Short mmCIF file of C-alpha atoms in Angstrom, two decimals:
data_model
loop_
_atom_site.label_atom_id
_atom_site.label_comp_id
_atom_site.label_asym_id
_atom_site.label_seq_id
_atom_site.Cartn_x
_atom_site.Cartn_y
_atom_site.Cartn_z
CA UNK A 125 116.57 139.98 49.26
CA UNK A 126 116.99 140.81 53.11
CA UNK A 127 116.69 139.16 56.00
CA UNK A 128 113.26 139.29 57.99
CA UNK A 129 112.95 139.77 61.27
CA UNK A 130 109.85 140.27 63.79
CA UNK A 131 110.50 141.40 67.20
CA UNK A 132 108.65 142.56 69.75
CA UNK A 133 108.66 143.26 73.30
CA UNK A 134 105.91 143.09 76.02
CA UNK A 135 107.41 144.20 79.50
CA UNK A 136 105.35 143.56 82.73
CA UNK A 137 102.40 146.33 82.96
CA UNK A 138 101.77 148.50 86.26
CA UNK A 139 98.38 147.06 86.60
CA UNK A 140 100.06 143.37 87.13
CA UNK A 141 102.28 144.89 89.48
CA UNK A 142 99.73 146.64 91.30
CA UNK A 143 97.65 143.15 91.28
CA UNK A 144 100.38 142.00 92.86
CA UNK A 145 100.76 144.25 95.47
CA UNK A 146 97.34 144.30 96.47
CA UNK A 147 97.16 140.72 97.54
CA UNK A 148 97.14 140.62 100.89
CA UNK A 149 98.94 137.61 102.91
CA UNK A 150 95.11 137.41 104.95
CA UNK A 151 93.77 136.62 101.15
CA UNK A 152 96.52 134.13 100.41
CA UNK A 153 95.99 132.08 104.35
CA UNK A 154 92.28 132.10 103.16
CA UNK A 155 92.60 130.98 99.69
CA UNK A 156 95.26 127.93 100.76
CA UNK A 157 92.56 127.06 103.06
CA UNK A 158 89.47 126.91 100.63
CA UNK A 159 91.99 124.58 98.51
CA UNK A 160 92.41 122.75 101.62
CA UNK A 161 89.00 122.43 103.07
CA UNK A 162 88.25 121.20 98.91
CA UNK A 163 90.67 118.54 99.23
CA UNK A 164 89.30 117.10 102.19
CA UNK A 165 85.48 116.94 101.29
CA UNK A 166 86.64 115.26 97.72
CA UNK A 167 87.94 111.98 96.84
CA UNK A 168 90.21 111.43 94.29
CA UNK A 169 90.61 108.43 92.24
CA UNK A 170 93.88 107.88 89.59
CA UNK A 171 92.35 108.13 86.19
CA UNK A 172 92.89 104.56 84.93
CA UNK A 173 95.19 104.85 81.79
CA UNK A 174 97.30 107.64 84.22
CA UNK A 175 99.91 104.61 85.25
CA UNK A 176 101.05 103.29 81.89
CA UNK A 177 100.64 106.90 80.29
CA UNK A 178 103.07 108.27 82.77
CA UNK A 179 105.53 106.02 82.67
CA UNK A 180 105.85 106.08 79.26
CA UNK A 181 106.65 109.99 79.55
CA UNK A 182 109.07 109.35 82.26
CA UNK A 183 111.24 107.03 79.27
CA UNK A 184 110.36 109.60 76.86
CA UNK A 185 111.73 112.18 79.27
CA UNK A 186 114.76 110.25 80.51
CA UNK A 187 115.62 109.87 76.57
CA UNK A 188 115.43 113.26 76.62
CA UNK A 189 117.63 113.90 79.70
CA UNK A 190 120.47 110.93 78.81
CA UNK A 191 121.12 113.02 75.19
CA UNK A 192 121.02 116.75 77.26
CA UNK A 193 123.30 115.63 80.17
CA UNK A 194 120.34 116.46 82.73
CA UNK A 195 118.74 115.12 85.22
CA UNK A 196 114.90 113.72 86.04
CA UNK A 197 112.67 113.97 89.02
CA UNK A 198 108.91 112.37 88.08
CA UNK A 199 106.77 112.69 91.30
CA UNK A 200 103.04 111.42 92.45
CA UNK A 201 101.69 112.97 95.21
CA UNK A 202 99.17 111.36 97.18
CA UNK A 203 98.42 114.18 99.39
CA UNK A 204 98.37 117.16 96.91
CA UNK A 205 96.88 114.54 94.06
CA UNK A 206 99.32 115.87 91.73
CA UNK A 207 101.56 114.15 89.00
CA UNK A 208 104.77 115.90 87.60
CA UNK A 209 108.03 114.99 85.77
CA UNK A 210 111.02 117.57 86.30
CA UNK A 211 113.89 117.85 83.40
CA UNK A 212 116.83 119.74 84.46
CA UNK A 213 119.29 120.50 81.10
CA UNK A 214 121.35 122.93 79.84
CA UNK A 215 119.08 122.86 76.73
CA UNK A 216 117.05 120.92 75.16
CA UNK A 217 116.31 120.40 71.64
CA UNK A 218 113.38 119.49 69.55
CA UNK A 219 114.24 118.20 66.13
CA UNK A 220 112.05 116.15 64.09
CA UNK A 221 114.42 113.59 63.76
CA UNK A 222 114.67 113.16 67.33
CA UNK A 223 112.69 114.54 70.06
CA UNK A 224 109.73 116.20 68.60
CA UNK A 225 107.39 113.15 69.15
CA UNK A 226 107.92 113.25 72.43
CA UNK A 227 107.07 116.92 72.96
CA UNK A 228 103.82 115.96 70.86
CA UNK A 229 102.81 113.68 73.41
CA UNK A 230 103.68 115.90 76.15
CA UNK A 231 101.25 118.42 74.41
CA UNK A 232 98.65 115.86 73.99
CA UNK A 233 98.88 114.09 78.24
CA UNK A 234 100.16 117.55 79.80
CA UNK A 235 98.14 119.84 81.21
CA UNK A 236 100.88 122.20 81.77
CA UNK A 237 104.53 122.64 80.05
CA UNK A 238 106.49 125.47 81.86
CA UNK A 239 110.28 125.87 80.49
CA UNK A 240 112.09 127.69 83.38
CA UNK A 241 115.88 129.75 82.78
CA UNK A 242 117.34 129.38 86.34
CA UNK A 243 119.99 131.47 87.70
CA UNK A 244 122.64 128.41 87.64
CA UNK A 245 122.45 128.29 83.84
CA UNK A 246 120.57 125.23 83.82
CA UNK A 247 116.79 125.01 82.17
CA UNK A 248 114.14 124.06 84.47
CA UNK A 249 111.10 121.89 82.37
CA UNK A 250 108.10 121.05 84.85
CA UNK A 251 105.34 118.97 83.23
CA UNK A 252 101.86 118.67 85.35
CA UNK A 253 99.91 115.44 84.20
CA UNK A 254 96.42 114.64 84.88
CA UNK A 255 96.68 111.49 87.01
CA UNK A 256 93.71 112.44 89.41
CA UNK A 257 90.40 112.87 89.16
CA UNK A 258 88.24 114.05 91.41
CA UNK A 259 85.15 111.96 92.82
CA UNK A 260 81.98 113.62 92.55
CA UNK A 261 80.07 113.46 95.76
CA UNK A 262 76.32 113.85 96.35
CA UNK A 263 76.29 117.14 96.77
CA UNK A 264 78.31 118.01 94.26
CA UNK A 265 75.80 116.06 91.50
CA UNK A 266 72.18 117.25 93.27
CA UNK A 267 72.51 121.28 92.41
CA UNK A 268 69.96 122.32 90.68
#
């Protein structure tokens, strides 16, 4: 019997480039300043189980980190309202004898999982986890 083996490519198309291209740096200034002017009129509260769920994932993560020979940056930021843990390794491995819980929960808590080559050889994971919610103000609820 032979091997099998599926492989496919899918390189960049010209219309993403050409999306690209036609963004102008006028469109950028004014959509960084919508996101600005929204973070201003809002208030943001931390979602109450946000605490104890992220620090769980920051042991789960270190675990991760301590067997890889990484490193681990886990961030809140007050001003941007944004929660993320950082893994730096030269690779990572899920097994189900060892790590693949803790990816479940990452899939379960994350709202984004981005796995990153960089240039130095390491592997760049950056996790975004809801620990913000936004307030809804008066405006906001009397549309209609």
């Amino acid at each position: 019997m032979e091997n099998y083996v599926y492989e496919k490519e899918y390189p960049m198309g010209e219309e993403v480039m050409d999306a690209i291209d036609s963004i102008s740096p006028a469109e950028v200034l004014a959509l960084l300043a919508k996101q600005r002017r929204f973070m201003r009129e809002h208030m943001y509260l931390v979602f109450p189980p946000a605490p104890q769920i992220f620090d769980g994932l920051i042991k789960d993560c270190e675990a991760i980190v301590k067997e890889f020979c990484g490193k681990i940056k886990a961030t809140i930021d007050y001003s941007s309202f944004t929660a993320t843990i950082e893994l730096w390794c030269t690779y990572v491995e899920f097994r189900g004898d060892e790590f693949m819980y803790t990816l479940q929960k990452l899939l379960l808590y994350a709202t984004t999982i981005r796995f990153l080559p960089l240039t130095s050889g390491m592997l760049h994971i950056w996790i975004d986890i809801p620990y913000f919610a936004v307030f809804p103000n008066a405006k906001d609820t009397n549309r209609g």
